[in-house]
Amino acid sequence: MHDHIGLHHGPEHEVAIDRIDPRFRIVSIFIWVGTAAWLNNFYALSAALLCCILPAAFSGPGLKRVLERTGYLTLAVMPAWLLLPLMGGGIEVAAAGPFKLHASGLLAASLLQLKASTILIAVLGHQGRTPWNRWVWAAHKLLVPARLLALLTFTLRYLPLLSEESKRTYTAAVARGFHARANLKGYRGLAALAGAGLVRSYYRSERVGRALSARGYQGRFFLLRDTRAGAAEAFFLLSSGGAAVAIIVLIYWII
Amino acid sequence: MIDPTEMPASSVKVSSLSYTYPGAVSALSGVDFQVDAGVRKGLIGPNGAGKSTLFLCLLGLLPGFSGTVRVGGLQVRPEEDLTELRRRVGMVFQDPDDQLFNATVLEDAAFGPLNLGLSKEESLERARRSLEMTGVDADLFDRPPHRLSGGQKRRVAIAGVLAMEPSLILLDEPTSDLDPRGRRELAEILKSLPTTMIIASHDLEFVLQTAPEVIVMDHGKTVAGGAAKEVMSDRKLMEEHGLEVPHSLTSHVFSHHFS
């Protein structure tokens, strides 16, 4: 199930990729993220994107949702699409008045889009329906410092609470006639609400700190869920890494 | 320093306890009381009486208090290692969200035992046992805490403390956010436990129901103590210290409802 801010909680319907140890999925994500960041070849990046779309289509979010999120990402990359083709020199592909579109700019924008999309789809494709605490466990096993992970888990644990508190505060403000308008008064009001939320969070953090101390917390981070890697994990990682290496070899040494 | 011959492990003795918050706000002034092993004692008083501050001192979370606090033979010294104190004293905070900080209910209940150095298996065993004791369904074990109802959170918070098997449990306003059924069920749970308890609450009926003895605090001092019915029937005492006689102790005549 998801909570209202989109975090996974508990296995609703496990998908195939959930059975792969999350440690191996994290390594695979890094392989594809690194590959996408390093490649600067249009065809190689397209191949990498296709390799990432395949598991994404069969993982938790489903292909439709993956494409939806990629669409949102495209909005973020839109400034690059608007500006880069207008810059630089090289072959002109189109002109409209003083604005000239250059092939090099279009290529640069498309490379940026491909990189961003590949990275996003790589992450989504490996996500499955695995609850976030198992990801934290996996990161811990991969030697990410325990305190960092403890901070992350506390943040994730309290985000829904902060979200609910913010909603309640906003509702109380609206009940007293507040309107969140796009003007100075509206912004000031929102800033006051945000400030109040910050102060409440500070005092909550004090109380949480005391409760942690009362239960003997000394900065150590424990995880109860364990898993053993097997042949499936080995095959998964070899396939993932092998595909990335094959793309690089094909593009840079053969083509 | 532990002197096991001095006091039973789960008794509490507070002598001349005083604490002033930074900024010269005096919260406790010479508090004295004792709670015998296995006794449930209510702690009542108006807002600002110092009840929560007293609890924090008992937990060793407020360094710089004067006076002595002993749990069993163990003197509470906040500047020293508090591991042994953590084994002996558990606290259920007013807002259960303040003490439910793990991803799932089961993990949260096992949090305390793990911190005390128990193995994963033993911690999980204690967690399951304590969750069962507080009536938490096994279906909820994998649920994240923020998806629980108020009553469920309260039970899980208590289970998390019980899993540490303390000899003294402090409860700070345990019935806030509970509906009448939750309140009743909590009272039954607390009465079924043999642990020494101090229950701080504005819910005087609840205190009367669960604690045979009470301490009254006001302005950082203990002003009265004794059998709950006797103390809480004293209208003058109760009203003088910002409280009132619980309804169940009010003599039930016609005029009581219509005066």
Short mmCIF file of C-alpha atoms in Angstrom, two decimals:
data_model
loop_
_atom_site.label_atom_id
_atom_site.label_comp_id
_atom_site.label_asym_id
_atom_site.label_seq_id
_atom_site.Cartn_x
_atom_site.Cartn_y
_atom_site.Cartn_z
CA MET A 1 0.00 0.00 0.00
CA HIS A 2 1.06 3.59 -0.54
CA ASP A 3 0.47 6.33 1.91
CA HIS A 4 -0.74 9.71 0.70
CA ILE A 5 2.74 10.93 -0.07
CA GLY A 6 3.60 7.94 -2.22
CA LEU A 7 5.84 5.91 0.06
CA HIS A 8 5.58 2.16 -0.21
CA HIS A 9 4.51 0.37 2.90
CA GLY A 10 4.42 -3.38 3.05
CA PRO A 11 4.05 -5.88 0.21
CA GLU A 12 0.64 -5.51 -1.40
CA HIS A 13 1.22 -7.68 -4.42
CA GLU A 14 4.83 -8.64 -4.79
CA VAL A 15 6.23 -8.31 -8.28
CA ALA A 16 9.05 -10.36 -9.74
CA ILE A 17 11.77 -7.85 -9.04
CA ASP A 18 10.87 -7.73 -5.32
CA ARG A 19 12.32 -11.21 -4.98
CA ILE A 20 15.75 -9.89 -5.92
CA ASP A 21 17.79 -8.85 -2.89
CA PRO A 22 17.62 -5.02 -2.78
CA ARG A 23 21.40 -4.82 -2.33
CA PHE A 24 21.86 -6.18 -5.81
CA ARG A 25 19.21 -3.87 -7.17
CA ILE A 26 21.02 -0.89 -5.68
CA VAL A 27 24.26 -1.98 -7.34
CA SER A 28 22.40 -2.45 -10.61
CA ILE A 29 20.88 1.02 -10.31
CA PHE A 30 24.33 2.48 -9.83
CA ILE A 31 25.60 0.59 -12.87
CA TRP A 32 22.91 2.12 -15.06
CA VAL A 33 23.12 5.56 -13.51
CA GLY A 34 26.89 5.54 -13.99
CA THR A 35 26.55 4.24 -17.52
CA ALA A 36 23.97 6.88 -18.43
CA ALA A 37 26.06 9.64 -16.88
CA TRP A 38 29.20 8.54 -18.70
CA LEU A 39 27.78 7.87 -22.16
CA ASN A 40 27.62 10.72 -24.63
CA ASN A 41 26.51 8.82 -27.66
CA PHE A 42 22.91 9.13 -28.82
CA TYR A 43 22.60 5.50 -29.91
CA ALA A 44 24.30 4.15 -26.80
CA LEU A 45 22.04 6.17 -24.54
CA SER A 46 18.98 5.07 -26.51
CA ALA A 47 20.09 1.45 -26.07
CA ALA A 48 20.61 2.03 -22.36
CA LEU A 49 17.15 3.56 -22.08
CA LEU A 50 15.59 0.56 -23.79
CA CYS A 51 17.47 -1.80 -21.45
CA CYS A 52 16.00 0.08 -18.47
CA ILE A 53 12.45 0.29 -19.87
CA LEU A 54 12.18 -3.49 -20.12
CA PRO A 55 12.33 -4.25 -16.36
CA ALA A 56 10.37 -1.07 -15.63
CA ALA A 57 7.47 -2.40 -17.66
CA PHE A 58 7.25 -5.45 -15.40
CA SER A 59 7.98 -3.85 -12.07
CA GLY A 60 5.77 -2.28 -9.43
CA PRO A 61 4.78 1.06 -10.94
CA GLY A 62 3.88 -0.40 -14.36
CA LEU A 63 4.88 1.02 -17.71
CA LYS A 64 2.11 3.63 -17.79
CA ARG A 65 3.20 5.10 -14.50
CA VAL A 66 6.85 5.02 -15.51
CA LEU A 67 6.06 6.91 -18.69
CA GLU A 68 3.95 9.37 -16.70
CA ARG A 69 6.85 10.15 -14.44
CA THR A 70 9.19 10.43 -17.38
CA GLY A 71 6.74 12.94 -18.79
CA TYR A 72 7.05 15.05 -15.64
CA LEU A 73 10.80 14.81 -15.92
CA THR A 74 10.57 16.08 -19.48
CA LEU A 75 8.92 19.22 -18.13
CA ALA A 76 11.99 19.78 -16.01
CA VAL A 77 14.24 19.27 -19.03
CA MET A 78 12.06 21.56 -21.17
CA PRO A 79 14.27 24.64 -20.67
CA ALA A 80 17.13 22.66 -22.19
CA TRP A 81 14.96 21.78 -25.20
CA LEU A 82 13.99 25.44 -25.60
CA LEU A 83 17.39 26.99 -25.15
CA LEU A 84 20.11 24.59 -26.27
CA PRO A 85 19.05 24.32 -29.93
CA LEU A 86 19.22 28.12 -30.16
CA MET A 87 22.80 28.18 -28.98
CA GLY A 88 26.02 27.06 -30.49
CA GLY A 89 26.94 26.69 -34.09
CA GLY A 90 27.00 23.93 -36.60
CA ILE A 91 24.34 22.79 -39.00
CA GLU A 92 21.16 24.80 -38.97
CA VAL A 93 18.06 22.64 -39.09
CA ALA A 94 15.38 25.31 -38.98
CA ALA A 95 14.97 29.04 -38.69
CA ALA A 96 12.12 31.32 -37.68
CA GLY A 97 12.92 35.01 -37.90
CA PRO A 98 15.95 35.69 -35.71
CA PHE A 99 15.74 32.23 -34.05
CA LYS A 100 17.85 29.50 -35.59
CA LEU A 101 17.79 25.87 -34.45
CA HIS A 102 21.14 24.11 -34.59
CA ALA A 103 21.68 20.36 -34.86
CA SER A 104 24.37 20.39 -32.17
CA GLY A 105 21.96 22.07 -29.74
CA LEU A 106 19.23 19.57 -30.51
CA LEU A 107 21.67 16.72 -29.98
CA ALA A 108 22.80 18.19 -26.66
CA ALA A 109 19.18 18.54 -25.50
CA SER A 110 18.33 15.03 -26.60
CA LEU A 111 21.40 13.63 -24.82
CA LEU A 112 20.33 15.41 -21.66
CA GLN A 113 16.81 14.03 -22.01
CA LEU A 114 18.08 10.53 -22.63
CA LYS A 115 20.45 10.62 -19.67
CA ALA A 116 17.79 11.94 -17.30
CA SER A 117 15.15 9.52 -18.55
CA THR A 118 17.51 6.54 -18.36
CA ILE A 119 18.47 7.37 -14.81
CA LEU A 120 14.86 7.84 -13.74
CA ILE A 121 13.63 4.72 -15.45
CA ALA A 122 16.57 2.72 -14.06
CA VAL A 123 15.54 3.73 -10.53
CA LEU A 124 11.81 3.12 -11.12
CA GLY A 125 12.43 -0.14 -12.90
CA HIS A 126 14.34 -1.58 -9.98
CA GLN A 127 11.95 -0.26 -7.33
CA GLY A 128 9.23 -2.86 -7.46
CA ARG A 129 6.93 -2.76 -4.45
CA THR A 130 9.73 -3.13 -1.94
CA PRO A 131 9.03 -1.15 1.24
CA TRP A 132 11.43 1.66 1.96
CA ASN A 133 12.81 0.10 5.15
CA ARG A 134 14.21 -2.80 3.12
CA TRP A 135 16.01 -0.30 0.92
CA VAL A 136 17.47 1.30 4.01
CA TRP A 137 18.57 -2.13 5.23
CA ALA A 138 20.22 -2.80 1.88
CA ALA A 139 22.04 0.54 1.96
CA HIS A 140 23.23 -0.30 5.49
CA LYS A 141 24.63 -3.60 4.21
CA LEU A 142 26.38 -1.69 1.44
CA LEU A 143 28.25 0.27 4.12
CA VAL A 144 26.31 3.51 4.01
CA PRO A 145 26.90 5.00 7.50
CA ALA A 146 24.28 3.91 9.99
CA ARG A 147 23.68 7.40 11.35
CA LEU A 148 22.94 8.74 7.89
CA LEU A 149 20.45 5.97 7.39
CA ALA A 150 18.94 6.55 10.80
CA LEU A 151 18.41 10.19 9.82
CA LEU A 152 16.84 9.05 6.58
CA THR A 153 14.52 6.60 8.29
CA PHE A 154 13.43 9.14 10.87
CA THR A 155 12.77 11.63 8.08
CA LEU A 156 10.75 9.10 6.12
CA ARG A 157 8.93 8.03 9.27
CA TYR A 158 7.88 11.57 10.14
CA LEU A 159 7.17 12.94 6.66
CA PRO A 160 3.57 11.68 6.65
CA LEU A 161 3.06 13.16 10.10
CA LEU A 162 4.45 16.52 9.01
CA SER A 163 2.28 16.39 5.95
CA GLU A 164 -0.84 15.77 8.06
CA GLU A 165 0.10 18.49 10.51
CA SER A 166 0.63 20.94 7.66
CA LYS A 167 -2.79 20.09 6.25
CA ARG A 168 -4.43 20.59 9.64
CA THR A 169 -2.68 23.92 10.13
CA TYR A 170 -3.68 25.07 6.67
CA THR A 171 -7.29 24.00 7.26
CA ALA A 172 -7.32 25.92 10.54
CA ALA A 173 -5.99 28.98 8.74
CA VAL A 174 -8.60 28.70 5.98
CA ALA A 175 -11.31 28.33 8.62
CA ARG A 176 -10.15 31.71 9.92
CA GLY A 177 -10.50 33.34 6.54
CA PHE A 178 -7.03 32.85 5.10
CA HIS A 179 -6.74 32.61 1.33
CA ALA A 180 -3.48 31.45 -0.22
CA ARG A 181 -3.36 34.08 -2.92
CA ALA A 182 -0.40 34.85 -5.16
CA ASN A 183 0.29 38.18 -3.53
CA LEU A 184 2.38 39.51 -0.69
CA LYS A 185 -0.31 38.90 1.91
CA GLY A 186 -0.80 35.35 0.75
CA TYR A 187 2.93 34.65 0.72
CA ARG A 188 3.32 36.18 4.17
CA GLY A 189 0.53 33.97 5.47
CA LEU A 190 2.08 30.86 3.98
CA ALA A 191 5.46 31.82 5.36
CA ALA A 192 3.92 32.20 8.83
CA LEU A 193 2.35 28.75 8.53
CA ALA A 194 5.64 27.28 7.37
CA GLY A 195 7.47 28.99 10.22
CA ALA A 196 5.00 27.65 12.76
CA GLY A 197 5.47 24.19 11.27
CA LEU A 198 9.22 24.54 11.59
CA VAL A 199 8.97 25.53 15.23
CA ARG A 200 6.62 22.63 15.99
CA SER A 201 9.01 20.27 14.22
CA TYR A 202 11.85 21.54 16.35
CA TYR A 203 9.96 20.86 19.56
CA ARG A 204 8.85 17.49 18.25
CA SER A 205 12.45 16.62 17.47
CA GLU A 206 13.34 17.42 21.09
CA ARG A 207 10.63 15.09 22.34
CA VAL A 208 11.63 12.37 19.90
CA GLY A 209 15.23 12.75 21.04
CA ARG A 210 14.15 12.22 24.64
CA ALA A 211 12.06 9.21 23.70
CA LEU A 212 15.01 7.74 21.80
CA SER A 213 17.26 8.24 24.77
CA ALA A 214 14.65 6.74 27.11
CA ARG A 215 14.71 3.57 25.03
CA GLY A 216 18.46 3.28 25.21
CA TYR A 217 19.32 4.64 21.77
CA GLN A 218 23.06 5.23 21.44
CA GLY A 219 23.35 5.92 17.74
CA ARG A 220 23.44 2.31 16.62
CA PHE A 221 21.13 1.31 13.86
CA PHE A 222 19.51 -2.10 13.83
CA LEU A 223 17.68 -3.84 11.08
CA LEU A 224 15.66 -6.93 11.69
CA ARG A 225 15.06 -8.12 8.17
CA ASP A 226 17.69 -10.32 6.69
CA THR A 227 18.02 -11.97 3.34
CA ARG A 228 20.42 -14.27 1.61
CA ALA A 229 21.69 -13.71 -1.91
CA GLY A 230 21.51 -16.61 -4.30
CA ALA A 231 21.70 -17.61 -7.92
CA ALA A 232 18.87 -15.26 -8.89
CA GLU A 233 20.77 -12.27 -7.57
CA ALA A 234 23.96 -13.33 -9.29
CA PHE A 235 22.15 -13.78 -12.60
CA PHE A 236 20.38 -10.46 -12.19
CA LEU A 237 23.58 -8.54 -11.56
CA LEU A 238 25.50 -10.28 -14.33
CA SER A 239 22.70 -9.54 -16.80
CA SER A 240 22.46 -5.93 -15.73
CA GLY A 241 26.18 -5.29 -15.70
CA GLY A 242 26.69 -7.35 -18.83
CA ALA A 243 24.12 -5.33 -20.75
CA ALA A 244 25.75 -2.06 -19.71
CA VAL A 245 29.20 -3.31 -20.66
CA ALA A 246 27.89 -4.64 -23.99
CA ILE A 247 26.44 -1.24 -24.87
CA ILE A 248 29.69 0.49 -24.07
CA VAL A 249 31.78 -2.03 -25.99
CA LEU A 250 29.45 -2.00 -28.99
CA ILE A 251 29.29 1.72 -29.26
CA TYR A 252 32.85 2.69 -28.53
CA TRP A 253 34.89 -0.13 -29.92
CA ILE A 254 32.86 -1.74 -32.61
CA ILE A 255 30.66 0.93 -34.21
CA MET B 1 26.26 2.87 42.05
CA ILE B 2 23.85 0.07 42.84
CA ASP B 3 23.09 -1.05 46.36
CA PRO B 4 20.79 -4.01 45.85
CA THR B 5 20.15 -4.45 49.56
CA GLU B 6 18.75 -0.99 50.00
CA MET B 7 15.52 -1.09 48.09
CA PRO B 8 13.49 -3.53 46.03
CA ALA B 9 14.45 -3.22 42.36
CA SER B 10 11.22 -1.62 41.28
CA SER B 11 10.66 0.90 44.04
CA VAL B 12 11.28 4.61 43.64
CA LYS B 13 12.48 7.13 46.17
CA VAL B 14 12.77 10.81 45.43
CA SER B 15 14.30 13.12 48.02
CA SER B 16 14.48 16.90 47.86
CA LEU B 17 14.39 16.91 44.09
CA SER B 18 14.70 20.36 42.59
CA TYR B 19 15.19 21.43 39.03
CA THR B 20 15.36 24.81 37.34
CA TYR B 21 15.20 25.07 33.57
CA PRO B 22 17.74 27.28 31.79
CA GLY B 23 16.29 30.76 31.94
CA ALA B 24 15.66 30.42 35.68
CA VAL B 25 12.29 28.73 35.43
CA SER B 26 11.93 26.68 38.57
CA ALA B 27 10.03 23.52 37.74
CA LEU B 28 10.61 21.38 40.83
CA SER B 29 11.27 22.53 44.38
CA GLY B 30 12.12 19.92 46.93
CA VAL B 31 9.93 17.08 45.72
CA ASP B 32 9.78 14.11 48.07
CA PHE B 33 7.90 10.89 47.59
CA GLN B 34 8.26 7.15 47.51
CA VAL B 35 6.60 4.47 45.44
CA ASP B 36 6.81 0.94 46.72
CA ALA B 37 7.52 -2.00 44.46
CA GLY B 38 4.55 -3.22 42.48
CA VAL B 39 2.38 -0.21 43.35
CA ARG B 40 0.57 1.91 40.81
CA LYS B 41 0.60 5.55 41.89
CA GLY B 42 -1.24 8.41 40.29
CA LEU B 43 0.45 11.77 39.84
CA ILE B 44 -2.04 14.60 39.54
CA GLY B 45 -1.79 18.33 39.48
CA PRO B 46 -2.62 21.37 37.36
CA ASN B 47 -0.76 22.32 34.19
CA GLY B 48 2.74 23.47 35.04
CA ALA B 49 2.86 21.56 38.31
CA GLY B 50 6.06 19.81 37.25
CA LYS B 51 4.75 16.31 36.51
CA SER B 52 6.50 15.93 33.16
CA THR B 53 9.68 17.49 34.52
CA LEU B 54 9.62 14.99 37.36
CA PHE B 55 9.38 12.15 34.87
CA LEU B 56 12.29 13.50 32.85
CA CYS B 57 14.37 13.65 36.03
CA LEU B 58 13.44 10.07 36.86
CA LEU B 59 14.65 9.08 33.42
CA GLY B 60 17.91 10.95 33.87
CA LEU B 61 17.15 13.15 30.89
CA LEU B 62 17.57 16.43 32.73
CA PRO B 63 21.10 16.86 34.01
CA GLY B 64 21.67 19.38 36.73
CA PHE B 65 18.89 18.50 39.15
CA SER B 66 19.58 18.61 42.86
CA GLY B 67 18.41 16.06 45.37
CA THR B 68 18.42 12.32 44.91
CA VAL B 69 16.43 9.99 42.77
CA ARG B 70 16.72 6.28 43.38
CA VAL B 71 15.16 3.51 41.36
CA GLY B 72 15.70 0.36 43.34
CA GLY B 73 19.19 0.75 44.67
CA LEU B 74 20.31 2.71 41.63
CA GLN B 75 20.87 6.39 42.06
CA VAL B 76 20.05 8.35 38.94
CA ARG B 77 23.02 10.38 37.78
CA PRO B 78 22.42 11.84 34.31
CA GLU B 79 26.11 12.48 33.74
CA GLU B 80 26.94 8.78 34.07
CA ASP B 81 26.20 5.77 31.89
CA LEU B 82 22.44 5.28 31.97
CA THR B 83 22.22 1.82 30.41
CA GLU B 84 21.19 0.19 33.66
CA LEU B 85 18.63 2.91 34.29
CA ARG B 86 17.19 2.35 30.82
CA ARG B 87 16.71 -1.30 31.68
CA ARG B 88 14.79 -0.38 34.82
CA VAL B 89 12.72 2.62 33.83
CA GLY B 90 10.47 2.97 30.82
CA MET B 91 8.28 5.90 29.89
CA VAL B 92 5.19 6.16 27.75
CA PHE B 93 5.17 9.71 26.42
CA GLN B 94 2.09 11.83 26.01
CA ASP B 95 2.14 11.78 22.22
CA PRO B 96 2.74 8.25 20.96
CA ASP B 97 4.04 9.65 17.66
CA ASP B 98 7.01 10.96 19.62
CA GLN B 99 8.10 7.46 20.47
CA LEU B 100 7.14 5.44 17.43
CA PHE B 101 10.12 5.99 15.20
CA ASN B 102 10.62 2.83 13.26
CA ALA B 103 9.30 1.67 9.92
CA THR B 104 6.92 -0.94 11.28
CA VAL B 105 5.14 -1.79 14.51
CA LEU B 106 7.21 -4.90 15.16
CA GLU B 107 10.49 -3.13 14.54
CA ASP B 108 9.47 -0.36 16.88
CA ALA B 109 8.59 -2.75 19.67
CA ALA B 110 11.95 -4.49 19.22
CA PHE B 111 13.86 -1.20 19.20
CA GLY B 112 14.37 -0.97 22.96
CA PRO B 113 15.61 -4.55 23.52
CA LEU B 114 18.04 -4.20 20.62
CA ASN B 115 19.46 -1.05 22.19
CA LEU B 116 19.91 -2.96 25.43
CA GLY B 117 22.15 -5.42 23.63
CA LEU B 118 19.76 -8.32 23.20
CA SER B 119 20.02 -10.52 20.12
CA LYS B 120 17.66 -10.04 17.18
CA GLU B 121 15.82 -13.25 17.99
CA GLU B 122 15.30 -12.38 21.63
CA SER B 123 14.33 -8.81 20.78
CA LEU B 124 11.74 -10.02 18.29
CA GLU B 125 10.41 -12.54 20.80
CA ARG B 126 10.01 -9.84 23.44
CA ALA B 127 8.46 -7.49 20.89
CA ARG B 128 5.86 -10.08 19.86
CA ARG B 129 5.08 -10.92 23.45
CA SER B 130 4.66 -7.31 24.50
CA LEU B 131 2.50 -6.51 21.46
CA GLU B 132 0.27 -9.48 22.29
CA MET B 133 0.10 -8.34 25.90
CA THR B 134 -1.17 -4.94 24.82
CA GLY B 135 -3.70 -6.47 22.43
CA VAL B 136 -2.07 -5.44 19.16
CA ASP B 137 -3.22 -7.71 16.31
CA ALA B 138 -0.51 -9.64 14.52
CA ASP B 139 -1.93 -8.17 11.28
CA LEU B 140 -0.57 -4.81 12.37
CA PHE B 141 2.99 -5.95 12.97
CA ASP B 142 4.16 -4.90 9.51
CA ARG B 143 2.17 -1.70 9.42
CA PRO B 144 3.95 1.66 9.58
CA PRO B 145 3.11 3.54 12.78
CA HIS B 146 1.56 6.55 11.07
CA ARG B 147 -1.15 4.31 9.65
CA LEU B 148 -2.42 3.32 13.08
CA SER B 149 -5.33 4.81 14.95
CA GLY B 150 -4.71 6.77 18.15
CA GLY B 151 -5.57 3.81 20.33
CA GLN B 152 -3.40 1.45 18.33
CA LYS B 153 -0.48 3.85 18.53
CA ARG B 154 -0.90 4.05 22.28
CA ARG B 155 -0.85 0.25 22.58
CA VAL B 156 2.24 -0.02 20.40
CA ALA B 157 3.97 2.70 22.41
CA ILE B 158 3.25 0.81 25.62
CA ALA B 159 4.37 -2.44 24.03
CA GLY B 160 7.64 -0.81 23.03
CA VAL B 161 8.26 0.08 26.64
CA LEU B 162 7.11 -3.29 28.01
CA ALA B 163 9.47 -5.08 25.64
CA MET B 164 12.35 -3.61 27.63
CA GLU B 165 10.89 -5.31 30.74
CA PRO B 166 11.38 -2.32 33.02
CA SER B 167 10.73 -2.51 36.71
CA LEU B 168 9.17 0.96 36.67
CA ILE B 169 6.89 2.45 34.02
CA LEU B 170 6.09 6.13 33.83
CA LEU B 171 2.97 7.11 31.90
CA ASP B 172 2.47 10.72 30.90
CA GLU B 173 -1.18 11.49 30.07
CA PRO B 174 -1.83 8.02 28.72
CA THR B 175 -5.50 8.64 27.91
CA SER B 176 -5.10 11.72 25.75
CA ASP B 177 -6.44 10.94 22.24
CA LEU B 178 -8.21 7.81 23.44
CA ASP B 179 -11.90 7.22 22.99
CA PRO B 180 -13.88 5.75 25.92
CA ARG B 181 -13.34 2.20 24.72
CA GLY B 182 -9.62 2.79 24.31
CA ARG B 183 -9.53 4.26 27.79
CA ARG B 184 -11.28 1.23 29.26
CA GLU B 185 -9.00 -1.17 27.46
CA LEU B 186 -5.90 0.74 28.56
CA ALA B 187 -7.06 0.64 32.17
CA GLU B 188 -7.47 -3.13 31.93
CA ILE B 189 -4.00 -3.50 30.42
CA LEU B 190 -2.37 -1.41 33.12
CA LYS B 191 -4.19 -3.21 35.91
CA SER B 192 -3.05 -6.56 34.54
CA LEU B 193 0.63 -5.64 34.74
CA PRO B 194 2.58 -6.28 37.97
CA THR B 195 5.06 -3.48 37.22
CA THR B 196 5.48 -0.44 39.45
CA MET B 197 3.86 2.52 37.73
CA ILE B 198 3.49 6.22 38.08
CA ILE B 199 0.58 7.54 36.04
CA ALA B 200 0.50 11.28 35.43
CA SER B 201 -2.87 12.37 34.15
CA HIS B 202 -5.54 15.05 34.11
CA ASP B 203 -8.05 12.26 33.64
CA LEU B 204 -8.88 11.92 37.31
CA GLU B 205 -11.41 9.14 36.79
CA PHE B 206 -8.77 7.12 35.01
CA VAL B 207 -6.29 7.70 37.82
CA LEU B 208 -8.93 6.64 40.32
CA GLN B 209 -9.63 3.53 38.30
CA THR B 210 -6.02 2.44 37.91
CA ALA B 211 -4.05 3.78 40.88
CA PRO B 212 -4.80 2.95 44.52
CA GLU B 213 -2.56 5.83 45.64
CA VAL B 214 -1.93 9.34 44.38
CA ILE B 215 0.49 12.19 44.78
CA VAL B 216 -0.72 15.74 44.23
CA MET B 217 1.75 18.23 42.84
CA ASP B 218 1.48 21.95 42.42
CA HIS B 219 4.05 24.64 41.68
CA GLY B 220 6.84 22.11 41.62
CA LYS B 221 6.11 20.62 45.03
CA THR B 222 4.31 17.60 46.35
CA VAL B 223 1.37 18.94 48.32
CA ALA B 224 -0.45 15.77 49.26
CA GLY B 225 -0.27 12.04 48.94
CA GLY B 226 -2.05 8.94 50.08
CA ALA B 227 -4.96 6.68 49.22
CA ALA B 228 -6.48 7.87 45.96
CA LYS B 229 -10.12 7.95 47.11
CA GLU B 230 -9.25 9.77 50.28
CA VAL B 231 -7.07 12.41 48.66
CA MET B 232 -9.28 13.00 45.66
CA SER B 233 -12.43 13.28 47.81
CA ASP B 234 -10.95 16.28 49.58
CA ARG B 235 -12.76 19.03 47.68
CA LYS B 236 -10.86 21.85 49.34
CA LEU B 237 -7.50 20.28 48.56
CA MET B 238 -8.42 19.45 45.01
CA GLU B 239 -9.86 22.88 44.18
CA GLU B 240 -7.02 24.68 45.90
CA HIS B 241 -4.61 23.00 43.52
CA GLY B 242 -6.51 23.51 40.31
CA LEU B 243 -8.24 20.14 40.31
CA GLU B 244 -11.70 18.89 41.10
CA VAL B 245 -13.25 15.93 42.82
CA PRO B 246 -13.83 13.16 40.26
CA HIS B 247 -17.47 12.69 39.44
CA SER B 248 -17.57 9.16 40.77
CA LEU B 249 -16.57 10.43 44.23
CA THR B 250 -19.22 13.14 44.28
CA SER B 251 -22.16 12.29 46.48
CA HIS B 252 -24.95 11.57 44.08
CA VAL B 253 -27.93 13.64 45.02
CA PHE B 254 -30.39 15.49 42.81
CA SER B 255 -28.86 18.85 43.54
CA HIS B 256 -25.44 17.71 42.34
CA HIS B 257 -26.64 17.67 38.75
CA PHE B 258 -28.81 20.75 38.95
CA SER B 259 -26.94 23.19 41.16
#
